C-alpha positions as a printed Julia matrix, in Angstrom:
108×3 Matrix{Float64}:
   3.18   13.74  16.28
  -0.58   13.37  15.98
  -0.26   11.38  12.76
   2.13    8.94  14.45
  -0.37    8.26  17.25
  -3.14    7.73  14.71
  -0.96    5.31  12.75
  -0.15    3.26  15.87
  -3.84    3.08  16.75
  -4.66    1.94  13.22
  -1.99   -0.77  13.4
  -3.46   -1.93  16.72
  -6.97   -1.97  15.2
  -5.94   -3.95  12.12
  -3.92   -6.42  14.2
  -6.92   -6.93  16.46
  -9.36   -7.46  13.61
  -7.12   -9.8   11.59
  -5.57  -11.95  14.32
  -6.69  -14.73  16.62
  -4.23  -13.56  19.27
  -2.62  -10.15  19.77
   0.4    -9.79  22.05
   0.91   -6.16  23.1
   4.0    -4.77  24.76
   4.05   -1.03  25.4
   1.6    -0.65  22.52
  -1.9     0.83  22.76
  -4.64   -1.75  23.0
  -7.5    -1.52  20.56
 -10.91   -1.29  22.24
 -13.14   -3.45  20.07
 -16.86   -3.99  20.21
 -18.3    -7.02  21.98
 -18.34   -9.25  18.88
 -14.63   -8.76  18.12
 -13.66   -9.12  21.76
 -15.07  -12.65  21.76
 -12.88  -13.82  18.87
  -9.54  -12.12  19.54
  -7.45  -12.86  22.62
  -5.3    -9.91  23.71
  -2.27  -10.59  25.89
  -0.56   -7.65  27.57
   3.14   -8.25  28.27
   5.01   -5.99  30.73
   7.52   -3.59  29.18
  10.61   -5.34  30.52
   9.51   -8.89  29.68
  10.53  -10.95  26.65
   7.57  -11.58  24.29
   9.21  -14.62  22.67
   7.87  -17.34  25.02
   4.27  -16.11  24.69
   4.67  -15.73  20.95
   6.05  -19.23  20.36
   3.45  -20.8   22.66
   0.47  -19.2   20.94
   1.76  -19.23  17.34
   1.76  -23.03  17.31
  -2.02  -23.19  17.8
  -3.43  -19.96  16.32
  -4.19  -19.09  12.71
  -2.5   -15.7   13.08
  -0.66  -14.03  15.96
   0.21  -10.33  15.88
   2.93   -9.01  18.13
   2.85   -5.27  18.75
   6.11   -4.03  20.26
   6.75   -0.54  21.53
  10.38   -0.74  22.68
  13.71   -1.58  21.07
  14.96   -4.09  23.63
  12.02   -6.43  23.0
  12.6    -6.29  19.28
  16.28   -7.12  19.77
  15.37  -10.17  21.88
  12.88  -11.22  19.23
  15.33  -10.8   16.32
  17.45  -13.68  17.58
  14.48  -16.06  17.25
  13.16  -14.91  13.88
  14.55  -17.93  11.98
  12.52  -20.25  14.23
   9.42  -18.09  13.68
   9.66  -18.2    9.88
   7.26  -21.12   9.54
   4.75  -19.81  12.08
   1.79  -17.48  11.34
   3.24  -14.36  12.97
   3.09  -10.64  12.19
   5.48   -8.34  14.09
   4.64   -4.65  14.41
   7.29   -2.41  15.97
   6.64    1.22  16.79
   9.14    3.52  18.45
  11.22    6.46  17.42
  14.8     5.11  17.66
  15.43    2.04  15.51
  19.23    2.38  15.71
  19.81   -0.56  18.09
  17.64   -2.93  16.08
  19.03   -1.83  12.71
  22.59   -2.35  13.94
  21.83   -6.08  14.19
  20.7    -6.15  10.56
  24.26   -5.99   9.26
  25.48   -8.83  11.49
């Protein structure tokens, strides 16, 4: 379990350092130093909300947007819009233990 928590924190750190905007939903926020905090905008989205509107809004103007998702329902909502995101500078990071619901959509 400890390795999993470390991996999630590393993903959050890399997303923060590489992106103009980071959208977090049920994902640990990376606490950066003052210089990084000035260049990366971090948006916290409540656990039950859909991240798609914030993602589409910010991806049109940013060089790179990272979306860090910590629950399956948000990923399922996002999967339906992936074709429209294909031309946008977006990285999607999903971290949770049960991928069954999201993987079921893969075959459809």
